[in-house]
Amino acid sequence: PLPGSTGTQIVPWQSPDLRARTNIEVPPDHVADVSEPITMTLEQIMDQAVEYVENSLPLELLTTRRDPWLFAAVRERLCSPEATRLTGLLAHLLYWTVFGHLRTPERRLPQPSQQSLVLTLQELWSRHSDPGRPSKGSRRGDLLARDSPTGVCFVLPVFILALKRGVESVFHTQYAKAFNDIHDGAALAAALVDQLNVLVMNIFDPDCVYASFGALDGSADAIRLWRKLNVLQMKLGLTPATKMLGREFRTTPMMLLLMNGDGGAPENPKTRKLLQKSASDVVLATVSAS
């Protein structure tokens, strides 16, 4: 949303200005409340997830496939303990990213703890997004597999969507007074969503492959918005050629974190050269809290 108006503006998540606004300012009346870290339990987060997945998530509108087995498998996975823990840990990381500045330096999350948190999130995402096939010929396992026909174009985008919604719900529940403030609540919520999108992109989806649904991209409005977004991305140097090169040389975010999370580069010069060609610098910035 544009400040002071009812219009909207397209801003790429890769925008340096958006990434620079990690510290979200909170109205003075709500600083004391928001200064306290998230205290919701995993049981509460799971209850919210089950309520949303079973009663509000419009899976059937996000794909052209009509497969009850697929929808049942996805809903079951979204209510799993792995999904619940992933939501809770990502909410904590987002809190320390956007509201950590409200606390005194000695009461903030130490950088080593933040690095460990990011690595744990990567491990959980790996297990959650590709649970594997329980047994040979298992239909449910085949439907959810990352390399299945529905994996990249439907299943993983649904996982990302549900994860973001779950984290947003945690904040709105924990800090209800701040986000329901009649004067500043809407702006606070918009800033939170922006930083949540950036954080998920940095850690899980550097190319934003899982940020859209093919079934929704064919309308005239969607095509028009994609064209505008592509123009803005090219102004940032994200041309089709640079995106292709980035995907060609990139290691996975988890591997980058494992090799650079301690602050030191790999000893092998060939390995260092390969990593320098990677376009996943945002991942390293996240793990180093820079």
PDB file of C-alpha atoms in Angstrom:
ATOM      1  CA  PRO A   1       0.000   0.000   0.000  1.00  0.00           C
ATOM      2  CA  LEU A   2       1.102   3.556  -0.728  1.00  0.00           C
ATOM      3  CA  PRO A   3       1.418   5.683   2.451  1.00  0.00           C
ATOM      4  CA  GLY A   4      -1.322   8.286   2.690  1.00  0.00           C
ATOM      5  CA  SER A   5      -3.400   6.901  -0.196  1.00  0.00           C
ATOM      6  CA  THR A   6      -5.671   4.029  -1.160  1.00  0.00           C
ATOM      7  CA  GLY A   7      -3.455   2.922  -4.054  1.00  0.00           C
ATOM      8  CA  THR A   8      -0.877   0.168  -4.175  1.00  0.00           C
ATOM      9  CA  GLN A   9       2.658  -0.114  -5.522  1.00  0.00           C
ATOM     10  CA  ILE A  10       4.521  -3.161  -6.801  1.00  0.00           C
ATOM     11  CA  VAL A  11       7.823  -3.631  -4.966  1.00  0.00           C
ATOM     12  CA  PRO A  12      10.052  -6.666  -5.700  1.00  0.00           C
ATOM     13  CA  TRP A  13      11.074  -8.590  -2.615  1.00  0.00           C
ATOM     14  CA  GLN A  14      14.653  -8.280  -3.874  1.00  0.00           C
ATOM     15  CA  SER A  15      14.467  -4.481  -3.522  1.00  0.00           C
ATOM     16  CA  PRO A  16      17.402  -3.127  -1.464  1.00  0.00           C
ATOM     17  CA  ASP A  17      15.093  -0.552   0.123  1.00  0.00           C
ATOM     18  CA  LEU A  18      12.728  -3.275   1.318  1.00  0.00           C
ATOM     19  CA  ARG A  19      15.570  -5.356   2.697  1.00  0.00           C
ATOM     20  CA  ALA A  20      16.971  -2.349   4.509  1.00  0.00           C
ATOM     21  CA  ARG A  21      13.740  -1.841   6.458  1.00  0.00           C
ATOM     22  CA  THR A  22      14.130  -4.901   8.663  1.00  0.00           C
ATOM     23  CA  ASN A  23      13.537  -2.976  11.902  1.00  0.00           C
ATOM     24  CA  ILE A  24       9.813  -2.286  12.184  1.00  0.00           C
ATOM     25  CA  GLU A  25       8.971   0.739  14.289  1.00  0.00           C
ATOM     26  CA  VAL A  26       6.198   0.220  16.830  1.00  0.00           C
ATOM     27  CA  PRO A  27       3.915   2.972  18.211  1.00  0.00           C
ATOM     28  CA  PRO A  28       5.004   3.996  21.736  1.00  0.00           C
ATOM     29  CA  ASP A  29       1.765   2.717  23.276  1.00  0.00           C
ATOM     30  CA  HIS A  30       2.566  -0.842  22.161  1.00  0.00           C
ATOM     31  CA  VAL A  31       6.354  -1.014  22.648  1.00  0.00           C
ATOM     32  CA  ALA A  32       6.116  -2.664  26.080  1.00  0.00           C
ATOM     33  CA  ASP A  33       3.841  -5.395  24.717  1.00  0.00           C
ATOM     34  CA  VAL A  34       5.781  -6.072  21.509  1.00  0.00           C
ATOM     35  CA  SER A  35       9.110  -6.048  23.367  1.00  0.00           C
ATOM     36  CA  GLU A  36       8.203  -9.397  24.893  1.00  0.00           C
ATOM     37  CA  PRO A  37       9.118 -12.350  22.630  1.00  0.00           C
ATOM     38  CA  ILE A  38       6.550 -14.798  21.315  1.00  0.00           C
ATOM     39  CA  THR A  39       5.194 -17.181  23.943  1.00  0.00           C
ATOM     40  CA  MET A  40       2.619 -19.199  21.953  1.00  0.00           C
ATOM     41  CA  THR A  41       2.971 -22.946  22.401  1.00  0.00           C
ATOM     42  CA  LEU A  42       3.249 -25.514  19.621  1.00  0.00           C
ATOM     43  CA  GLU A  43      -0.177 -26.842  20.618  1.00  0.00           C
ATOM     44  CA  GLN A  44      -1.742 -23.411  20.075  1.00  0.00           C
ATOM     45  CA  ILE A  45       0.006 -23.019  16.724  1.00  0.00           C
ATOM     46  CA  MET A  46      -1.183 -26.468  15.620  1.00  0.00           C
ATOM     47  CA  ASP A  47      -4.751 -25.703  16.667  1.00  0.00           C
ATOM     48  CA  GLN A  48      -4.696 -22.561  14.526  1.00  0.00           C
ATOM     49  CA  ALA A  49      -3.228 -24.499  11.596  1.00  0.00           C
ATOM     50  CA  VAL A  50      -5.853 -27.242  11.795  1.00  0.00           C
ATOM     51  CA  GLU A  51      -8.664 -24.686  11.937  1.00  0.00           C
ATOM     52  CA  TYR A  52      -7.303 -22.845   8.897  1.00  0.00           C
ATOM     53  CA  VAL A  53      -6.435 -25.896   6.805  1.00  0.00           C
ATOM     54  CA  GLU A  54      -9.722 -27.700   7.405  1.00  0.00           C
ATOM     55  CA  ASN A  55     -12.081 -24.725   7.166  1.00  0.00           C
ATOM     56  CA  SER A  56     -10.475 -21.852   5.257  1.00  0.00           C
ATOM     57  CA  LEU A  57      -7.654 -22.962   2.944  1.00  0.00           C
ATOM     58  CA  PRO A  58      -9.098 -23.031  -0.635  1.00  0.00           C
ATOM     59  CA  LEU A  59      -6.855 -25.760  -2.049  1.00  0.00           C
ATOM     60  CA  GLU A  60      -9.261 -26.594  -4.847  1.00  0.00           C
ATOM     61  CA  LEU A  61      -8.995 -23.038  -6.215  1.00  0.00           C
ATOM     62  CA  LEU A  62      -5.193 -23.105  -6.419  1.00  0.00           C
ATOM     63  CA  THR A  63      -4.873 -25.846  -9.029  1.00  0.00           C
ATOM     64  CA  THR A  64      -6.685 -27.206 -12.036  1.00  0.00           C
ATOM     65  CA  ARG A  65      -6.265 -30.774 -10.778  1.00  0.00           C
ATOM     66  CA  ARG A  66      -9.257 -32.494  -9.205  1.00  0.00           C
ATOM     67  CA  ASP A  67      -7.674 -35.160  -7.076  1.00  0.00           C
ATOM     68  CA  PRO A  68      -9.183 -35.790  -3.611  1.00  0.00           C
ATOM     69  CA  TRP A  69      -6.138 -37.906  -2.691  1.00  0.00           C
ATOM     70  CA  LEU A  70      -3.850 -34.959  -3.394  1.00  0.00           C
ATOM     71  CA  PHE A  71      -5.897 -32.505  -1.346  1.00  0.00           C
ATOM     72  CA  ALA A  72      -6.153 -34.930   1.579  1.00  0.00           C
ATOM     73  CA  ALA A  73      -2.392 -35.583   1.527  1.00  0.00           C
ATOM     74  CA  VAL A  74      -1.553 -31.870   1.440  1.00  0.00           C
ATOM     75  CA  ARG A  75      -3.961 -31.050   4.282  1.00  0.00           C
ATOM     76  CA  GLU A  76      -2.542 -33.852   6.400  1.00  0.00           C
ATOM     77  CA  ARG A  77       1.011 -32.606   5.813  1.00  0.00           C
ATOM     78  CA  LEU A  78       0.100 -29.017   6.685  1.00  0.00           C
ATOM     79  CA  CYS A  79      -1.147 -30.174  10.096  1.00  0.00           C
ATOM     80  CA  SER A  80       1.924 -32.308  10.864  1.00  0.00           C
ATOM     81  CA  PRO A  81       4.268 -31.704  13.816  1.00  0.00           C
ATOM     82  CA  GLU A  82       7.030 -30.707  11.369  1.00  0.00           C
ATOM     83  CA  ALA A  83       4.850 -27.957   9.869  1.00  0.00           C
ATOM     84  CA  THR A  84       3.899 -26.737  13.339  1.00  0.00           C
ATOM     85  CA  ARG A  85       7.483 -26.557  14.554  1.00  0.00           C
ATOM     86  CA  LEU A  86       8.569 -24.892  11.315  1.00  0.00           C
ATOM     87  CA  THR A  87       5.925 -22.209  11.806  1.00  0.00           C
ATOM     88  CA  GLY A  88       6.906 -21.603  15.413  1.00  0.00           C
ATOM     89  CA  LEU A  89      10.644 -21.333  14.759  1.00  0.00           C
ATOM     90  CA  LEU A  90      10.164 -19.083  11.727  1.00  0.00           C
ATOM     91  CA  ALA A  91       7.930 -16.824  13.819  1.00  0.00           C
ATOM     92  CA  HIS A  92      10.688 -16.547  16.428  1.00  0.00           C
ATOM     93  CA  LEU A  93      13.312 -15.731  13.792  1.00  0.00           C
ATOM     94  CA  LEU A  94      11.044 -13.100  12.250  1.00  0.00           C
ATOM     95  CA  TYR A  95      10.437 -11.596  15.683  1.00  0.00           C
ATOM     96  CA  TRP A  96      14.140 -11.132  16.372  1.00  0.00           C
ATOM     97  CA  THR A  97      14.606  -9.771  12.844  1.00  0.00           C
ATOM     98  CA  VAL A  98      11.899  -7.090  12.943  1.00  0.00           C
ATOM     99  CA  PHE A  99      11.333  -6.396  16.654  1.00  0.00           C
ATOM    100  CA  GLY A 100      14.655  -7.370  18.221  1.00  0.00           C
ATOM    101  CA  HIS A 101      15.773  -3.722  18.151  1.00  0.00           C
ATOM    102  CA  LEU A 102      13.114  -2.926  20.765  1.00  0.00           C
ATOM    103  CA  ARG A 103      15.121  -4.799  23.374  1.00  0.00           C
ATOM    104  CA  THR A 104      18.407  -3.761  24.933  1.00  0.00           C
ATOM    105  CA  PRO A 105      21.505  -5.295  23.276  1.00  0.00           C
ATOM    106  CA  GLU A 106      22.143  -7.720  26.107  1.00  0.00           C
ATOM    107  CA  ARG A 107      18.568  -9.043  25.850  1.00  0.00           C
ATOM    108  CA  ARG A 108      18.640  -9.739  22.115  1.00  0.00           C
ATOM    109  CA  LEU A 109      19.126 -13.129  20.500  1.00  0.00           C
ATOM    110  CA  PRO A 110      22.887 -13.774  20.125  1.00  0.00           C
ATOM    111  CA  GLN A 111      24.153 -14.173  16.582  1.00  0.00           C
ATOM    112  CA  PRO A 112      25.313 -17.805  17.078  1.00  0.00           C
ATOM    113  CA  SER A 113      21.819 -18.680  18.304  1.00  0.00           C
ATOM    114  CA  GLN A 114      20.316 -17.001  15.278  1.00  0.00           C
ATOM    115  CA  GLN A 115      22.613 -18.979  12.979  1.00  0.00           C
ATOM    116  CA  SER A 116      21.596 -22.224  14.676  1.00  0.00           C
ATOM    117  CA  LEU A 117      17.957 -21.242  14.308  1.00  0.00           C
ATOM    118  CA  VAL A 118      18.344 -20.707  10.556  1.00  0.00           C
ATOM    119  CA  LEU A 119      20.098 -24.055  10.147  1.00  0.00           C
ATOM    120  CA  THR A 120      17.339 -25.796  12.106  1.00  0.00           C
ATOM    121  CA  LEU A 121      14.738 -24.136   9.902  1.00  0.00           C
ATOM    122  CA  GLN A 122      16.546 -25.393   6.811  1.00  0.00           C
ATOM    123  CA  GLU A 123      16.587 -28.933   8.164  1.00  0.00           C
ATOM    124  CA  LEU A 124      12.893 -28.803   9.043  1.00  0.00           C
ATOM    125  CA  TRP A 125      11.987 -27.383   5.641  1.00  0.00           C
ATOM    126  CA  SER A 126      13.927 -30.148   3.922  1.00  0.00           C
ATOM    127  CA  ARG A 127      11.986 -32.799   5.846  1.00  0.00           C
ATOM    128  CA  HIS A 128       8.653 -31.006   5.486  1.00  0.00           C
ATOM    129  CA  SER A 129       8.902 -30.208   1.781  1.00  0.00           C
ATOM    130  CA  ASP A 130      10.124 -33.637   0.697  1.00  0.00           C
ATOM    131  CA  PRO A 131       8.911 -36.263   3.187  1.00  0.00           C
ATOM    132  CA  GLY A 132       9.785 -39.057   0.785  1.00  0.00           C
ATOM    133  CA  ARG A 133       7.726 -42.004  -0.277  1.00  0.00           C
ATOM    134  CA  PRO A 134       6.728 -44.159   2.719  1.00  0.00           C
ATOM    135  CA  SER A 135       6.693 -47.312   0.627  1.00  0.00           C
ATOM    136  CA  LYS A 136       7.128 -48.347  -2.951  1.00  0.00           C
ATOM    137  CA  GLY A 137       4.092 -47.386  -4.971  1.00  0.00           C
ATOM    138  CA  SER A 138       2.563 -45.291  -2.171  1.00  0.00           C
ATOM    139  CA  ARG A 139       0.116 -42.944  -3.884  1.00  0.00           C
ATOM    140  CA  ARG A 140       0.198 -40.354  -1.120  1.00  0.00           C
ATOM    141  CA  GLY A 141       3.987 -40.269  -1.055  1.00  0.00           C
ATOM    142  CA  ASP A 142       4.122 -39.960  -4.845  1.00  0.00           C
ATOM    143  CA  LEU A 143       1.698 -37.020  -4.819  1.00  0.00           C
ATOM    144  CA  LEU A 144       3.739 -35.010  -2.296  1.00  0.00           C
ATOM    145  CA  ALA A 145       7.176 -35.756  -3.719  1.00  0.00           C
ATOM    146  CA  ARG A 146       9.181 -32.699  -4.751  1.00  0.00           C
ATOM    147  CA  ASP A 147       9.813 -34.169  -8.200  1.00  0.00           C
ATOM    148  CA  SER A 148       6.174 -35.126  -8.811  1.00  0.00           C
ATOM    149  CA  PRO A 149       4.091 -33.298 -11.466  1.00  0.00           C
ATOM    150  CA  THR A 150       2.373 -31.292  -8.719  1.00  0.00           C
ATOM    151  CA  GLY A 151       5.449 -30.792  -6.526  1.00  0.00           C
ATOM    152  CA  VAL A 152       6.859 -27.450  -7.670  1.00  0.00           C
ATOM    153  CA  CYS A 153       3.729 -25.980  -9.235  1.00  0.00           C
ATOM    154  CA  PHE A 154       1.276 -26.734  -6.414  1.00  0.00           C
ATOM    155  CA  VAL A 155       2.432 -28.646  -3.323  1.00  0.00           C
ATOM    156  CA  LEU A 156       5.464 -26.537  -2.391  1.00  0.00           C
ATOM    157  CA  PRO A 157       3.706 -23.191  -3.078  1.00  0.00           C
ATOM    158  CA  VAL A 158       0.894 -24.380  -0.796  1.00  0.00           C
ATOM    159  CA  PHE A 159       3.423 -25.257   1.908  1.00  0.00           C
ATOM    160  CA  ILE A 160       4.979 -21.783   1.630  1.00  0.00           C
ATOM    161  CA  LEU A 161       1.574 -20.069   1.642  1.00  0.00           C
ATOM    162  CA  ALA A 162       0.410 -21.967   4.723  1.00  0.00           C
ATOM    163  CA  LEU A 163       3.736 -21.316   6.475  1.00  0.00           C
ATOM    164  CA  LYS A 164       3.496 -17.573   5.886  1.00  0.00           C
ATOM    165  CA  ARG A 165      -0.126 -17.474   6.966  1.00  0.00           C
ATOM    166  CA  GLY A 166       0.726 -19.420  10.132  1.00  0.00           C
ATOM    167  CA  VAL A 167       3.546 -17.056  11.089  1.00  0.00           C
ATOM    168  CA  GLU A 168       1.360 -14.010  10.442  1.00  0.00           C
ATOM    169  CA  SER A 169      -1.371 -15.531  12.605  1.00  0.00           C
ATOM    170  CA  VAL A 170       1.102 -16.058  15.452  1.00  0.00           C
ATOM    171  CA  PHE A 171       1.985 -12.354  15.454  1.00  0.00           C
ATOM    172  CA  HIS A 172      -1.616 -11.191  15.223  1.00  0.00           C
ATOM    173  CA  THR A 173      -2.560 -13.467  18.120  1.00  0.00           C
ATOM    174  CA  GLN A 174       0.421 -12.663  20.328  1.00  0.00           C
ATOM    175  CA  TYR A 175       0.301  -8.896  19.732  1.00  0.00           C
ATOM    176  CA  ALA A 176      -3.409  -8.411  19.091  1.00  0.00           C
ATOM    177  CA  LYS A 177      -3.564  -4.905  20.554  1.00  0.00           C
ATOM    178  CA  ALA A 178      -0.779  -3.576  18.336  1.00  0.00           C
ATOM    179  CA  PHE A 179      -2.060  -5.132  15.107  1.00  0.00           C
ATOM    180  CA  ASN A 180      -5.674  -4.178  15.812  1.00  0.00           C
ATOM    181  CA  ASP A 181      -4.790  -0.560  16.577  1.00  0.00           C
ATOM    182  CA  ILE A 182      -7.205   1.587  14.570  1.00  0.00           C
ATOM    183  CA  HIS A 183      -4.499   4.109  13.641  1.00  0.00           C
ATOM    184  CA  ASP A 184      -1.295   2.101  13.175  1.00  0.00           C
ATOM    185  CA  GLY A 185      -2.354  -1.542  12.996  1.00  0.00           C
ATOM    186  CA  ALA A 186      -2.739  -1.751   9.215  1.00  0.00           C
ATOM    187  CA  ALA A 187       0.682  -0.203   8.529  1.00  0.00           C
ATOM    188  CA  LEU A 188       2.295  -2.482  11.117  1.00  0.00           C
ATOM    189  CA  ALA A 189       0.675  -5.542   9.533  1.00  0.00           C
ATOM    190  CA  ALA A 190       1.794  -4.520   6.023  1.00  0.00           C
ATOM    191  CA  ALA A 191       5.389  -4.000   7.187  1.00  0.00           C
ATOM    192  CA  LEU A 192       5.352  -7.410   8.882  1.00  0.00           C
ATOM    193  CA  VAL A 193       4.115  -9.147   5.717  1.00  0.00           C
ATOM    194  CA  ASP A 194       6.836  -7.445   3.658  1.00  0.00           C
ATOM    195  CA  GLN A 195       9.599  -8.661   5.948  1.00  0.00           C
ATOM    196  CA  LEU A 196       8.048 -12.121   6.227  1.00  0.00           C
ATOM    197  CA  ASN A 197       8.090 -12.431   2.434  1.00  0.00           C
ATOM    198  CA  VAL A 198      11.726 -11.315   2.298  1.00  0.00           C
ATOM    199  CA  LEU A 199      12.781 -13.697   5.063  1.00  0.00           C
ATOM    200  CA  VAL A 200      11.088 -16.714   3.454  1.00  0.00           C
ATOM    201  CA  MET A 201      12.660 -15.811   0.109  1.00  0.00           C
ATOM    202  CA  ASN A 202      16.109 -15.503   1.650  1.00  0.00           C
ATOM    203  CA  ILE A 203      16.005 -18.793   3.537  1.00  0.00           C
ATOM    204  CA  PHE A 204      13.817 -21.152   1.524  1.00  0.00           C
ATOM    205  CA  ASP A 205      13.173 -19.806  -1.956  1.00  0.00           C
ATOM    206  CA  PRO A 206      15.872 -17.483  -3.407  1.00  0.00           C
ATOM    207  CA  ASP A 207      14.319 -17.602  -6.892  1.00  0.00           C
ATOM    208  CA  CYS A 208      10.720 -17.145  -5.659  1.00  0.00           C
ATOM    209  CA  VAL A 209       9.766 -20.320  -7.524  1.00  0.00           C
ATOM    210  CA  TYR A 210       7.200 -21.226  -4.863  1.00  0.00           C
ATOM    211  CA  ALA A 211       5.709 -17.734  -4.551  1.00  0.00           C
ATOM    212  CA  SER A 212       2.933 -18.178  -7.110  1.00  0.00           C
ATOM    213  CA  PHE A 213       0.451 -20.699  -8.468  1.00  0.00           C
ATOM    214  CA  GLY A 214       0.357 -21.537 -12.144  1.00  0.00           C
ATOM    215  CA  ALA A 215      -3.417 -21.894 -12.067  1.00  0.00           C
ATOM    216  CA  LEU A 216      -3.739 -18.226 -11.053  1.00  0.00           C
ATOM    217  CA  ASP A 217      -1.135 -16.749 -13.414  1.00  0.00           C
ATOM    218  CA  GLY A 218      -3.102 -17.020 -16.654  1.00  0.00           C
ATOM    219  CA  SER A 219      -5.580 -14.189 -16.155  1.00  0.00           C
ATOM    220  CA  ALA A 220      -5.148 -10.803 -17.846  1.00  0.00           C
ATOM    221  CA  ASP A 221      -4.575  -9.054 -14.501  1.00  0.00           C
ATOM    222  CA  ALA A 222      -1.944 -11.607 -13.460  1.00  0.00           C
ATOM    223  CA  ILE A 223      -0.080 -11.284 -16.760  1.00  0.00           C
ATOM    224  CA  ARG A 224      -0.104  -7.495 -16.478  1.00  0.00           C
ATOM    225  CA  LEU A 225       1.270  -7.625 -12.927  1.00  0.00           C
ATOM    226  CA  TRP A 226       3.965 -10.131 -13.903  1.00  0.00           C
ATOM    227  CA  ARG A 227       5.120  -7.834 -16.708  1.00  0.00           C
ATOM    228  CA  LYS A 228       5.410  -4.895 -14.322  1.00  0.00           C
ATOM    229  CA  LEU A 229       7.261  -7.023 -11.789  1.00  0.00           C
ATOM    230  CA  ASN A 230       9.706  -8.301 -14.411  1.00  0.00           C
ATOM    231  CA  VAL A 231      10.501  -4.741 -15.478  1.00  0.00           C
ATOM    232  CA  LEU A 232      11.191  -3.737 -11.877  1.00  0.00           C
ATOM    233  CA  GLN A 233      13.375  -6.797 -11.326  1.00  0.00           C
ATOM    234  CA  MET A 234      15.426  -6.056 -14.449  1.00  0.00           C
ATOM    235  CA  LYS A 235      16.090  -2.568 -13.074  1.00  0.00           C
ATOM    236  CA  LEU A 236      17.647  -4.332 -10.081  1.00  0.00           C
ATOM    237  CA  GLY A 237      19.849  -6.408 -12.389  1.00  0.00           C
ATOM    238  CA  LEU A 238      17.666  -9.523 -12.164  1.00  0.00           C
ATOM    239  CA  THR A 239      17.467 -10.232 -15.881  1.00  0.00           C
ATOM    240  CA  PRO A 240      16.488 -13.659 -17.282  1.00  0.00           C
ATOM    241  CA  ALA A 241      20.191 -14.294 -18.006  1.00  0.00           C
ATOM    242  CA  THR A 242      21.366 -13.508 -14.468  1.00  0.00           C
ATOM    243  CA  LYS A 243      18.562 -15.611 -12.987  1.00  0.00           C
ATOM    244  CA  MET A 244      19.582 -18.552 -15.176  1.00  0.00           C
ATOM    245  CA  LEU A 245      23.243 -18.214 -14.206  1.00  0.00           C
ATOM    246  CA  GLY A 246      22.303 -17.974 -10.564  1.00  0.00           C
ATOM    247  CA  ARG A 247      20.308 -21.200 -10.727  1.00  0.00           C
ATOM    248  CA  GLU A 248      23.095 -22.901 -12.689  1.00  0.00           C
ATOM    249  CA  PHE A 249      25.840 -22.292 -10.105  1.00  0.00           C
ATOM    250  CA  ARG A 250      23.823 -22.057  -6.924  1.00  0.00           C
ATOM    251  CA  THR A 251      24.169 -24.609  -4.183  1.00  0.00           C
ATOM    252  CA  THR A 252      21.182 -25.167  -1.945  1.00  0.00           C
ATOM    253  CA  PRO A 253      20.598 -22.587   0.818  1.00  0.00           C
ATOM    254  CA  MET A 254      21.180 -25.297   3.430  1.00  0.00           C
ATOM    255  CA  MET A 255      24.601 -26.156   1.976  1.00  0.00           C
ATOM    256  CA  LEU A 256      25.570 -22.482   1.891  1.00  0.00           C
ATOM    257  CA  LEU A 257      24.592 -22.087   5.513  1.00  0.00           C
ATOM    258  CA  LEU A 258      26.496 -25.179   6.570  1.00  0.00           C
ATOM    259  CA  MET A 259      29.664 -24.039   4.767  1.00  0.00           C
ATOM    260  CA  ASN A 260      29.522 -20.383   5.830  1.00  0.00           C
ATOM    261  CA  GLY A 261      27.504 -20.326   9.039  1.00  0.00           C
ATOM    262  CA  ASP A 262      30.613 -20.124  11.229  1.00  0.00           C
ATOM    263  CA  GLY A 263      31.752 -16.972   9.463  1.00  0.00           C
ATOM    264  CA  GLY A 264      34.601 -18.631   7.585  1.00  0.00           C
ATOM    265  CA  ALA A 265      34.847 -19.560   3.924  1.00  0.00           C
ATOM    266  CA  PRO A 266      35.751 -23.085   2.730  1.00  0.00           C
ATOM    267  CA  GLU A 267      39.497 -23.762   2.581  1.00  0.00           C
ATOM    268  CA  ASN A 268      39.473 -25.270  -0.906  1.00  0.00           C
ATOM    269  CA  PRO A 269      39.958 -22.459  -3.489  1.00  0.00           C
ATOM    270  CA  LYS A 270      37.842 -24.228  -6.117  1.00  0.00           C
ATOM    271  CA  THR A 271      34.980 -24.487  -3.642  1.00  0.00           C
ATOM    272  CA  ARG A 272      35.288 -20.795  -2.774  1.00  0.00           C
ATOM    273  CA  LYS A 273      35.254 -19.872  -6.467  1.00  0.00           C
ATOM    274  CA  LEU A 274      32.125 -21.927  -7.069  1.00  0.00           C
ATOM    275  CA  LEU A 275      30.316 -20.370  -4.130  1.00  0.00           C
ATOM    276  CA  GLN A 276      31.264 -16.880  -5.341  1.00  0.00           C
ATOM    277  CA  LYS A 277      29.277 -17.578  -8.505  1.00  0.00           C
ATOM    278  CA  SER A 278      26.200 -18.336  -6.449  1.00  0.00           C
ATOM    279  CA  ALA A 279      23.415 -15.786  -6.359  1.00  0.00           C
ATOM    280  CA  SER A 280      22.361 -16.848  -2.854  1.00  0.00           C
ATOM    281  CA  ASP A 281      24.175 -14.033  -1.063  1.00  0.00           C
ATOM    282  CA  VAL A 282      20.878 -13.128   0.617  1.00  0.00           C
ATOM    283  CA  VAL A 283      21.001 -16.459   2.420  1.00  0.00           C
ATOM    284  CA  LEU A 284      24.461 -15.723   3.784  1.00  0.00           C
ATOM    285  CA  ALA A 285      23.311 -12.266   4.839  1.00  0.00           C
ATOM    286  CA  THR A 286      20.447 -13.849   6.735  1.00  0.00           C
ATOM    287  CA  VAL A 287      22.578 -16.351   8.595  1.00  0.00           C
ATOM    288  CA  SER A 288      25.157 -13.679   9.462  1.00  0.00           C
ATOM    289  CA  ALA A 289      22.382 -11.271  10.530  1.00  0.00           C
ATOM    290  CA  SER A 290      23.838  -8.569   8.320  1.00  0.00           C
TER     291      SER A 290
END
